[in-house]
Each structure stands twice: as C-alpha cells, then as structure tokens.
Amino acid sequence: MQRKMLNMRIAKWDNLKFVLMYLVVFGHMISRIDDSSAALQGLWLFIYTFHIPAFLFVSGLFSKRTVDEHRFERVFSYLFLYFFMEFFRCVVYSLARGKVLRFKLFSETSTPWFALVLFLCYLVTTLFTSLKRSYVLIFAVLAGIFVGYAKDLGSFLAGMRFFIFYPFFYLGYCIPVEKLTEWTERKAVKIISAVCLAAFLAICLVFEEPLSCWQSFLKARNSYYGMDMLRWGGMYRAVYYVLVEFLIFCVIAVIPNIRCVISVWGQRTLQVFALHYPILYTLSKRCDLEDRLMSLMPAHYEWLIAIAAFLLTVVLSLKIWTPFFTWLMRPGRKDEGCKLET
C-alpha cells in the first residue's frame, strides 16, 4: 500500500512538471507573435503569472536531499546546464541569423537565466541550512519586495530575477512533500482550486487589455523605476507573492494523481527546457512557423499554436535526448529521466 501511494505521488508531480513545461513552451510561442489575438494575450498573462514560480517551487520541494546533505556536485550540475544552454543558444542563434553571436556569460536576459537562477537557489539554500527557516523565508520575501528599488542591479547573474523568484524555491524547500500531497488531494480543495483557476483565467481573458501593463512586472527583470511603479511597487510585489503562491497550490491540487503517458514525459522536463527555445527561434526565423500556422486557420489560429506547442514539448520529451542530459546532470548514472529538481 505504501509503495502504491508513493507511485501515485510520483505520478502527480511528473504530471505537474509536464503541464508546467508545456505552459513554458506555449508561453514562448505566444511571445514570438508580434500581433497576437486578445485570447492569446490573456493566456499569456495567465501563464506568466505563475509558471516560473511554480517550477521553482516544485524544484525547492524536491531539493531537500541535495540541500540537506550538501551535495555540491549536484548543485553545480545546474551551473553546467547553464553553460550548455548558453553555448547551444549562441550556436543555434548564430546559424539562424547567419552571423556569429557573442557569449555573454552571467549577464542573462535570455532563457539560460533560469538555469543560472536555479543554480543560485540551490547554492544559497545549501549555505543557509544552519539558519532558522522562518527567518530565511522572511528575509527572502523582503529582499524580493525591496530589490525592485535597486535601480542599477542589471542582468548580472540574473540578479533581479533571482531575488524575486527565490522565495518560491525556498518555500518549496520548507514544505514537506507528503503533507502537501495529502492536503491537495482533498476533494473540496480540488473543487475550490478548479473554480479559482477558472475565475482567474476568465479575468485574464476578459481584461487582457488593461492587464497588459503588468507584463514587465511578471517577467521580473525590471526595477520599479523602469516600470513607473516607484510609489507602490513594493506593495504590488507583496500582493503578487500571495496571489501566485495561492495559484501554485491551486494548480497542484487540480493535477490528477494518475499515471499516464504524460507522467513519463514529465520525468524529462529538463531536456525540453534546455532545448526548446533555440529550436523555436530557428523555426520562427527560418520557417516563419507562427505566420504559417496563422495563415492555415486565420479565425482560430490560437488552437494551432497550442497544438504546435504541445507537439514540440512531446518531441523534446522523447527518450532519445535523455542520455546526454543524464550525463550532463548526473555523470555515471544511466537511463534516468532528467528533471528540474532532485
């Protein structure tokens, strides 16, 4: 019985990771459309409100062994992942553009920033294990709120994003997986969560135009000065933390605890994360992917974008890509799915 429950829990988290990874790919496809529809803009707002914080929360949730045992070889594997992503991005972009793109190590605004932030989250949490967790969490939230007032933080080490997103990782590290799984499996919690997510999605779709001014805020790479939020920026960020954490719990609750094909794909999210954007960039630059999809079904091209994002996520989830990333992240181990957490 205990083994059966463990398998169910693993299925739930693998399903969640695949859904989140699909949302990452879908969100990036929407971002590449210059003049997207109101529906896609609303979906973009919905996705970008919680998808990166949710990934970091889940990573923190399963980081306990790596952090508590001070497994620095595992921590630094995310730095190796960052180096690979930066190299792969530069090579693919150079080929797509027809000119050499220069490396900009540790000064990140493109997709490798997430691997760099993930490395810093693991490293900082490992170094802070001797401190009381409540103190670290409070300090992390306050730092995330007030870092927006730093006018010249820049993109070095993805500093702005690290401070803003770190509280989600650390909260995941603090919460026991078993208790969270048990709580989110309650029927009442699932129903309430589904209703709340549907309501939030409806708000994003209906009010996408007035809410579009929050896009820079959700990307978490600009100061309050740059977003003209100097007076109320800190309060907005505090409300953001409460809202997004609530949405993360809602998403976790509605994910089914059933093993299916996406459970297998969800074990390989790292390879999708590392490969998808340069490939998407090439398809857009060389093949006009989004324009072709829009011309096939002008009235309802949103469905084709969603399907294309799903197919790309599935293709990059195939086992053919796994050996390289297993070697990169866990040298000496074979036939393992590569994940964004331990």
CSV table of C-alpha atoms in Angstrom, one decimal, residues 19 21 29 39 63 83 90 100 104 111 120 161 171 178 193 195 198 261 270-271 295 319 335 340:
chain,number,residue,atom,x,y,z
A,19,VAL,CA,1.9,20.6,-17.7
A,21,MET,CA,6.7,22.6,-19.2
A,29,MET,CA,5.3,30.7,-28.7
A,39,ALA,CA,-7.3,35.4,-26.4
A,63,SER,CA,15.7,19.8,-3.3
A,83,PHE,CA,26.9,26.7,-19.7
A,90,CYS,CA,24.7,31.0,-29.2
A,100,VAL,CA,28.3,34.9,-35.0
A,104,LYS,CA,27.5,36.9,-22.5
A,111,THR,CA,16.3,31.6,-21.5
A,120,LEU,CA,21.9,30.1,-7.2
A,161,ARG,CA,15.0,37.6,-11.1
A,171,LEU,CA,9.1,27.9,0.4
A,178,GLU,CA,3.9,14.3,1.9
A,193,SER,CA,-8.9,25.2,-6.7
A,195,VAL,CA,-13.1,27.2,-9.6
A,198,ALA,CA,-11.1,29.1,-13.9
A,261,VAL,CA,1.8,8.9,-20.8
A,270,LEU,CA,15.0,19.4,-18.2
A,271,GLN,CA,15.8,18.4,-21.8
A,295,SER,CA,-2.4,31.5,-42.3
A,319,LYS,CA,14.0,9.4,-24.6
A,335,ASP,CA,18.6,5.5,-18.1
A,340,LEU,CA,14.3,20.3,-13.0
